[in-house]
Short mmCIF file of C-alpha atoms and ligand atoms in Angstrom, two decimals:
data_model
loop_
_atom_site.label_atom_id
_atom_site.label_comp_id
_atom_site.label_asym_id
_atom_site.label_seq_id
_atom_site.Cartn_x
_atom_site.Cartn_y
_atom_site.Cartn_z
CA ASP A 1 11.13 26.98 -8.59
CA ASP A 2 9.33 26.48 -5.24
CA LEU A 3 6.18 26.61 -7.52
CA ILE A 4 4.63 22.90 -7.25
CA GLU A 5 3.19 21.71 -11.13
CA GLU A 6 -0.03 20.41 -11.80
CA ASP A 7 1.08 17.51 -11.78
CA GLU A 8 3.27 16.83 -9.09
CA SER A 9 3.07 15.73 -4.73
CA PRO A 10 3.30 18.97 -2.22
CA VAL A 11 5.85 16.47 -0.86
CA ARG A 12 8.25 13.77 -1.40
CA TRP A 13 8.26 12.31 0.61
CA PHE A 14 11.28 9.55 1.90
CA ARG A 15 11.78 6.80 3.58
CA ALA A 16 15.07 6.19 6.13
CA ASN A 17 15.09 1.84 4.80
CA THR A 18 15.78 0.76 8.68
CA LEU A 19 17.55 -2.40 7.33
CA LYS A 20 21.25 0.13 6.85
CA THR A 21 20.14 3.38 8.49
CA SER A 22 18.29 4.90 11.18
CA LYS A 23 15.70 7.96 11.66
CA ALA A 24 18.24 9.51 13.23
CA LYS A 25 20.94 8.92 10.52
CA VAL A 26 19.06 10.12 8.24
CA LEU A 27 18.88 12.38 10.03
CA LYS A 28 22.17 13.52 10.62
CA GLU A 29 22.37 13.03 7.48
CA PHE A 30 19.74 16.06 6.12
CA SER A 31 20.75 18.43 8.46
CA HIS A 32 22.04 20.73 5.82
CA LEU A 33 18.01 21.07 5.79
CA GLU A 34 15.81 22.55 8.55
CA ARG A 35 13.28 20.51 10.49
CA VAL A 36 9.99 21.84 10.72
CA TYR A 37 7.44 19.77 12.04
CA ASN A 38 4.32 20.55 10.48
CA ILE A 39 3.58 19.07 7.09
CA THR A 40 2.72 23.11 5.77
CA ASP A 41 5.84 24.04 6.94
CA ILE A 42 8.29 22.52 4.30
CA LYS A 43 9.37 24.25 1.33
CA LYS A 44 12.41 24.84 -0.64
CA GLY A 45 15.94 24.51 1.79
CA THR A 46 13.29 22.19 5.51
CA ILE A 47 12.58 17.99 5.91
CA PHE A 48 9.53 17.46 7.92
CA TYR A 49 9.10 13.94 10.12
CA ASP A 50 6.07 11.94 9.02
CA GLU A 51 3.63 11.90 12.37
CA PHE A 52 1.52 8.72 10.58
CA ILE A 53 4.92 6.24 9.57
CA PRO A 54 7.83 5.92 11.81
CA ASN A 55 10.68 6.38 9.27
CA LEU A 56 8.98 8.66 7.16
CA PHE A 57 10.29 12.05 5.93
CA GLY A 58 8.45 14.33 4.15
CA VAL A 59 10.62 17.88 2.05
CA HIS A 60 10.29 19.94 -1.44
CA PRO A 61 9.70 17.89 -4.24
CA ARG A 62 12.44 20.87 -5.14
CA GLU A 63 14.68 19.66 -2.91
CA LYS A 64 17.67 17.24 -4.46
CA ILE A 65 17.23 13.81 -3.25
CA THR A 66 17.67 11.59 -5.89
CA THR A 67 21.24 12.89 -6.49
CA SER A 68 22.30 12.62 -2.98
CA ASP A 69 24.54 9.75 -1.87
CA ALA A 70 21.65 8.29 0.38
CA TYR A 71 19.38 7.37 -2.19
CA LEU A 72 22.66 5.96 -4.91
CA LYS A 73 23.73 3.48 -1.98
CA GLY A 74 19.74 2.85 -0.88
CA ARG A 75 19.27 3.92 2.76
CA ILE A 76 16.79 5.68 1.80
CA ILE A 77 13.81 4.76 -0.27
CA ILE A 78 11.23 6.83 -2.59
CA GLN A 79 8.11 7.10 -1.37
CA ASP A 80 4.60 7.42 -1.44
CA ARG A 81 3.32 8.35 1.93
CA SER A 82 -0.29 6.67 1.34
CA SER A 83 2.21 3.42 0.15
CA CYS A 84 3.65 2.76 2.95
CA PHE A 85 -0.07 2.19 5.50
CA PRO A 86 0.01 -0.83 3.38
CA ALA A 87 2.76 -3.02 4.81
CA PHE A 88 2.66 -1.08 8.13
CA ILE A 89 -1.33 -1.72 9.02
CA LEU A 90 -0.74 -5.09 8.14
CA ASP A 91 2.12 -4.71 11.18
CA PRO A 92 3.78 -8.15 11.27
CA LYS A 93 5.57 -9.58 13.98
CA PRO A 94 9.47 -10.15 13.74
CA GLY A 95 10.45 -14.09 13.85
CA VAL A 96 6.48 -14.23 14.61
CA ASP A 97 4.80 -13.91 11.59
CA LYS A 98 5.58 -15.23 7.16
CA VAL A 99 3.87 -12.67 5.15
CA ILE A 100 3.22 -12.70 0.99
CA ASP A 101 3.43 -9.93 -0.63
CA ALA A 102 1.15 -11.23 -4.00
CA CYS A 103 1.69 -7.95 -6.14
CA ALA A 104 5.46 -6.72 -5.48
CA ALA A 105 7.20 -4.76 -7.80
CA PRO A 106 8.40 -2.36 -8.93
CA GLY A 107 8.93 -3.62 -4.33
CA ASN A 108 8.36 -0.53 -2.14
CA LYS A 109 6.00 -2.40 -0.35
CA THR A 110 8.30 -5.54 -0.18
CA THR A 111 11.33 -3.28 1.59
CA HIS A 112 8.92 -1.46 3.76
CA LEU A 113 8.36 -5.34 4.53
CA ALA A 114 11.56 -6.44 5.38
CA CYS A 115 11.82 -2.97 6.94
CA ILE A 116 9.02 -3.53 9.20
CA LEU A 117 10.62 -7.49 10.00
CA GLU A 118 13.85 -6.37 11.36
CA ASN A 119 14.84 -8.11 7.45
CA SER A 120 13.93 -12.14 9.77
CA SER A 121 16.05 -14.52 8.07
CA ARG A 122 13.40 -15.44 5.90
CA SER A 123 10.45 -13.64 6.03
CA VAL A 124 9.05 -12.70 2.97
CA ILE A 125 7.16 -13.84 -0.20
CA ALA A 126 7.08 -11.24 -2.93
CA PHE A 127 5.14 -12.43 -6.39
CA GLU A 128 5.34 -10.91 -9.51
CA LYS A 129 4.11 -12.25 -12.30
CA ASP A 130 5.70 -10.08 -14.65
CA ASN A 131 9.09 -10.14 -15.82
CA GLN A 132 10.99 -6.92 -16.52
CA ARG A 133 9.55 -5.57 -13.12
CA ALA A 134 10.14 -9.45 -11.87
CA ARG A 135 13.75 -8.29 -12.43
CA THR A 136 13.07 -4.76 -11.21
CA LEU A 137 11.60 -5.56 -7.69
CA LYS A 138 14.92 -7.68 -7.63
CA LYS A 139 17.37 -5.18 -8.51
CA MET A 140 14.82 -2.68 -5.81
CA CYS A 141 15.51 -4.82 -3.17
CA THR A 142 19.21 -5.71 -3.35
CA ILE A 143 20.00 -1.84 -2.80
CA ALA A 144 17.59 -2.35 0.22
CA GLY A 145 19.45 -4.88 1.20
CA GLY A 146 16.96 -6.91 2.07
CA LEU A 147 17.41 -10.46 0.16
CA GLU A 148 18.30 -12.17 3.88
CA CYS A 149 14.63 -12.00 3.63
CA ILE A 150 12.78 -11.52 0.93
CA SER A 151 12.16 -14.21 -1.71
CA ILE A 152 11.15 -13.54 -5.28
CA GLN A 153 8.80 -15.98 -7.18
CA HIS A 154 8.50 -14.33 -10.83
CA ALA A 155 4.67 -15.97 -10.88
CA ASP A 156 1.48 -15.12 -11.06
CA PHE A 157 0.37 -15.36 -7.61
CA THR A 158 -3.04 -16.53 -8.14
CA SER A 159 -1.38 -20.44 -9.82
CA THR A 160 -0.46 -20.08 -5.88
CA ASN A 161 -2.05 -24.03 -4.28
CA PRO A 162 -2.26 -22.04 -0.46
CA ASP A 163 -2.24 -25.68 0.89
CA ASP A 164 1.56 -25.42 -0.33
CA PHE A 165 2.34 -22.38 2.48
CA PRO A 166 0.74 -23.04 5.13
CA GLU A 167 3.28 -20.98 7.01
CA ILE A 168 2.19 -17.63 6.32
CA THR A 169 0.70 -15.69 9.02
CA ALA A 170 -0.40 -12.25 6.81
CA MET A 171 -0.02 -10.61 3.45
CA LEU A 172 -0.49 -7.57 0.92
CA VAL A 173 -2.06 -7.64 -1.58
CA ASP A 174 -1.82 -4.44 -3.91
CA PRO A 175 -2.80 -5.75 -7.53
CA SER A 176 -3.17 -3.74 -10.41
CA CYS A 177 -5.52 -1.37 -11.16
CA SER A 178 -7.40 1.79 -12.86
CA GLY A 179 -4.35 4.31 -10.97
CA SER A 180 -6.34 7.34 -10.57
CA GLY A 181 -5.81 8.67 -7.64
CA ILE A 182 -1.98 9.04 -9.03
CA PHE A 183 -2.21 12.61 -10.57
CA GLY A 184 -3.17 14.06 -13.94
CA ARG A 185 -5.70 10.26 -14.14
CA ALA A 186 -8.03 11.15 -12.55
CA TYR A 187 -11.00 12.06 -14.56
CA GLU A 188 -15.53 12.06 -13.49
CA GLU A 189 -16.83 9.90 -14.79
CA ASN A 190 -18.44 13.00 -17.66
CA ASP A 191 -15.33 13.90 -18.93
CA THR A 192 -15.56 13.05 -22.60
CA ASP A 193 -12.31 15.86 -22.99
CA ASN A 194 -9.70 12.90 -22.95
CA LYS A 195 -11.97 10.06 -23.06
CA GLU A 196 -8.97 7.64 -25.15
CA ASN A 197 -7.21 8.50 -21.68
CA ASN A 198 -10.46 8.45 -19.21
CA PRO A 199 -9.22 5.26 -16.87
CA TYR A 200 -13.11 6.50 -15.46
CA ASN A 201 -14.84 3.80 -18.18
CA GLU A 202 -17.08 1.04 -16.26
CA GLU A 203 -16.72 -1.67 -18.18
CA ARG A 204 -12.56 -1.42 -17.38
CA LEU A 205 -13.08 -1.01 -14.40
CA ASP A 206 -15.36 -3.95 -14.38
CA LYS A 207 -13.04 -5.72 -15.31
CA LEU A 208 -10.04 -4.57 -12.94
CA SER A 209 -12.43 -5.17 -9.88
CA ASN A 210 -13.43 -8.42 -11.03
CA PHE A 211 -10.06 -9.74 -10.41
CA GLN A 212 -8.47 -7.27 -7.58
CA PHE A 213 -11.87 -9.45 -5.83
CA ALA A 214 -10.48 -13.40 -7.41
CA ILE A 215 -5.69 -12.28 -6.72
CA VAL A 216 -7.80 -10.75 -2.77
CA LYS A 217 -10.55 -14.19 -2.47
CA HIS A 218 -7.22 -16.46 -2.96
CA GLY A 219 -5.18 -14.55 -0.22
CA MET A 220 -7.94 -15.50 2.11
CA LEU A 221 -7.44 -19.54 1.01
CA PHE A 222 -3.93 -19.78 2.54
CA PRO A 223 -4.96 -21.76 5.60
CA ASN A 224 -2.97 -20.50 7.95
CA LEU A 225 -3.26 -16.63 7.19
CA ARG A 226 -5.46 -14.24 10.58
CA ARG A 227 -4.26 -11.04 7.76
CA LEU A 228 -4.58 -9.45 4.66
CA VAL A 229 -4.58 -5.80 3.83
CA TYR A 230 -5.69 -4.88 0.23
CA SER A 231 -5.00 -1.91 -1.73
CA THR A 232 -4.82 -0.02 -4.43
CA CYS A 233 -3.87 3.99 -6.33
CA SER A 234 -7.43 3.89 -6.94
CA ILE A 235 -9.66 6.58 -6.29
CA TYR A 236 -12.88 5.25 -7.45
CA PRO A 237 -15.26 2.70 -4.47
CA GLN A 238 -15.52 -0.01 -8.21
CA GLU A 239 -12.46 -0.83 -6.54
CA ASP A 240 -11.95 -0.33 -3.15
CA GLU A 241 -15.15 -0.33 -1.32
CA ARG A 242 -16.60 -2.82 -2.72
CA VAL A 243 -13.96 -5.04 -3.34
CA ALA A 244 -14.42 -4.47 0.27
CA LEU A 245 -17.77 -5.01 0.51
CA ARG A 246 -18.21 -8.01 -1.24
CA LEU A 247 -15.84 -9.89 0.12
CA LEU A 248 -16.46 -9.62 3.36
CA ARG A 249 -20.03 -10.92 1.68
CA ASP A 250 -18.91 -13.65 0.18
CA GLU A 251 -20.31 -16.93 1.79
CA ASP A 252 -16.93 -18.99 1.37
CA LEU A 253 -15.15 -16.80 3.37
CA LYS A 254 -17.06 -15.96 5.95
CA LYS A 255 -16.91 -19.55 6.54
CA ARG A 256 -13.72 -18.94 7.01
CA GLY A 257 -14.19 -16.33 9.66
CA TRP A 258 -13.09 -13.35 7.32
CA LYS A 259 -14.24 -9.95 8.55
CA LEU A 260 -13.51 -6.54 8.62
CA SER A 261 -10.08 -4.86 10.65
CA ASN A 262 -10.96 -1.84 13.29
CA GLN A 263 -9.73 1.25 12.80
CA ASN A 264 -8.44 0.92 16.48
CA ARG A 265 -6.43 -0.70 14.76
CA VAL A 266 -6.08 1.19 11.01
CA ILE A 267 -4.08 4.00 11.64
CA SER A 268 -7.28 5.12 13.56
CA LYS A 269 -5.65 8.74 13.87
CA TRP A 270 -5.80 9.94 10.06
CA PRO A 271 -9.08 11.36 9.79
CA ARG A 272 -10.77 9.79 6.01
CA ARG A 273 -11.61 6.80 6.43
CA GLY A 274 -13.72 4.50 3.40
CA GLU A 275 -17.05 6.63 2.60
CA VAL A 276 -20.02 5.43 4.58
CA GLU A 277 -23.06 5.25 1.94
CA GLU A 278 -20.08 2.82 0.69
CA PHE A 279 -21.39 0.98 3.50
CA SER A 280 -24.68 1.32 3.89
CA ASN A 281 -26.34 -2.00 3.64
CA CYS A 282 -24.40 -3.36 6.40
CA SER A 283 -25.00 -4.11 10.13
CA ASP A 284 -22.47 -0.69 10.78
CA PRO A 285 -21.30 1.19 8.48
CA GLU A 286 -18.91 3.27 10.78
CA ALA A 287 -17.19 0.64 12.06
CA CYS A 288 -17.01 -1.29 8.24
CA ALA A 289 -16.20 2.28 7.06
CA GLY A 290 -13.59 2.46 9.99
CA ALA A 291 -11.37 -0.44 8.51
CA CYS A 292 -10.70 1.10 5.24
CA ILE A 293 -8.27 4.40 5.19
CA ARG A 294 -8.19 6.78 1.91
CA SER A 295 -6.05 9.71 0.63
CA LEU A 296 -7.21 11.90 -1.50
CA PRO A 297 -4.40 13.41 -4.17
CA LYS A 298 -2.79 16.85 -3.03
CA VAL A 299 -4.55 17.44 0.21
CA ASP A 300 -3.63 14.42 1.81
CA GLY A 301 -0.16 15.82 0.43
CA GLY A 302 0.70 13.21 -2.25
CA ILE A 303 -1.14 10.14 -4.73
CA GLY A 304 -4.99 9.28 -3.79
CA PHE A 305 -4.65 5.97 -2.26
CA PHE A 306 -7.14 3.15 -0.45
CA ALA A 307 -6.01 0.29 2.06
CA VAL A 308 -8.60 -2.27 3.75
CA LEU A 309 -7.14 -4.34 6.56
CA PHE A 310 -9.57 -8.28 7.39
CA GLU A 311 -8.99 -10.26 9.97
CA ARG A 312 -9.50 -13.44 10.55
CA ASP A 313 -10.57 -15.38 13.72
CA PRO A 314 -8.59 -18.64 14.48
CA ASN A 315 -12.36 -19.35 16.46
CA MET A 316 -14.47 -20.15 13.27
CA GLU A 317 -11.57 -22.25 11.78
CA ALA A 318 -12.78 -24.91 14.63
CA ALA A 319 -16.52 -24.22 13.91
CA ASP A 320 -15.42 -24.67 10.13
CA SER A 321 -13.44 -28.29 9.67
N1 LIG B 1 3.50 -3.31 -3.96
C1 LIG B 1 4.36 -2.77 -5.50
C2 LIG B 1 4.89 -1.45 -4.45
O1 LIG B 1 4.73 -1.18 -4.14
O2 LIG B 1 5.78 -0.99 -4.89
C3 LIG B 1 2.96 -2.12 -6.69
C4 LIG B 1 2.62 -3.11 -7.27
S1 LIG B 1 1.27 -2.56 -9.17
C5 LIG B 1 0.28 -1.82 -8.13
C6 LIG B 1 0.88 -4.95 -8.99
C7 LIG B 1 2.60 -5.40 -9.19
O3 LIG B 1 0.91 -6.53 -9.59
C8 LIG B 1 2.43 -5.50 -10.11
O4 LIG B 1 3.52 -5.17 -11.13
C9 LIG B 1 1.93 -6.42 -11.30
O5 LIG B 1 2.98 -7.25 -12.61
C10 LIG B 1 2.31 -7.47 -10.49
N2 LIG B 1 0.57 -8.62 -10.95
C11 LIG B 1 -0.83 -8.03 -11.20
N3 LIG B 1 -1.12 -9.23 -11.26
C12 LIG B 1 -0.47 -10.34 -10.27
C13 LIG B 1 -0.36 -12.39 -10.25
N4 LIG B 1 -1.99 -12.27 -10.67
N5 LIG B 1 0.58 -12.06 -10.30
C14 LIG B 1 1.73 -11.21 -9.72
N6 LIG B 1 1.55 -10.22 -9.56
C15 LIG B 1 1.45 -10.27 -9.98
#
């Protein structure tokens, strides 16, 4: 019963929804579980408080969480640890920042943003183009108690006019990807056994990365944007570092002052960074890779993931205008 199946996460992660509860209250609600202080000590009957993401807890995957009152009432939200990286890295400030979540459904990162923004009124605009998924997004935001802070737009983000949003200062772009970081979905290039379900298909990855580049570039054209996090649940560099590099090299974006951030501002103590060799033609490959964060499926305690923080130098804007 305690054995972890091949296609499941070694840890089930959930976040205290601070719109409704707190770390201390969650620990009290789950006080029937013994607190452990090392991720490797997680077994059935224990609870672990994460060292990287505030308000995040890990339990054994077989622990009954989805039937708990805390889950059913939205006091806790099940979300993989690395999927919590983007909103935490973006780090918007309550009462100061106005944020767009460009690809929002089902809304895990949207409600995380609302928590970080302390539910400040009308601080997040969440775009979702798919009808069914936009409904799920609304349901998730309602259960989380975030509708004061989050405004949901059932629309294609790329059809927005950036100049209509001068108030937006921060953005999260988590577009559709191959999902190769999710268990059982990662295949190697030469894996021909399961061709039909093999997401490693150069043509498909090309299409995905072109779309990912285009949607992030659109986001970078918002006139007063200062920070943007791009993320995927893919482990393939085509969708990760190579998209970041293409954005970094784009002449329009360079003129606007967009740069990769610095490891100090991207969960610096998390050990697994971007792939340095992907930035080998940059003047400081280590620094570029440091602005990226990666997690590998299972070995890093959850799904495979990639996130990178871009920042914009406001002085460049003056030079440009
Ligand atoms: N950020 C979400 C979360 O953490 O719960 C997961 C986002 S999922 C990886 C990508 C989502 O982007 C899908 O729901 C997809 O329908 C949506 N999407 C793709 N292209 C879009 C576009 N042009 N405008 C708005 N949403 C889009």
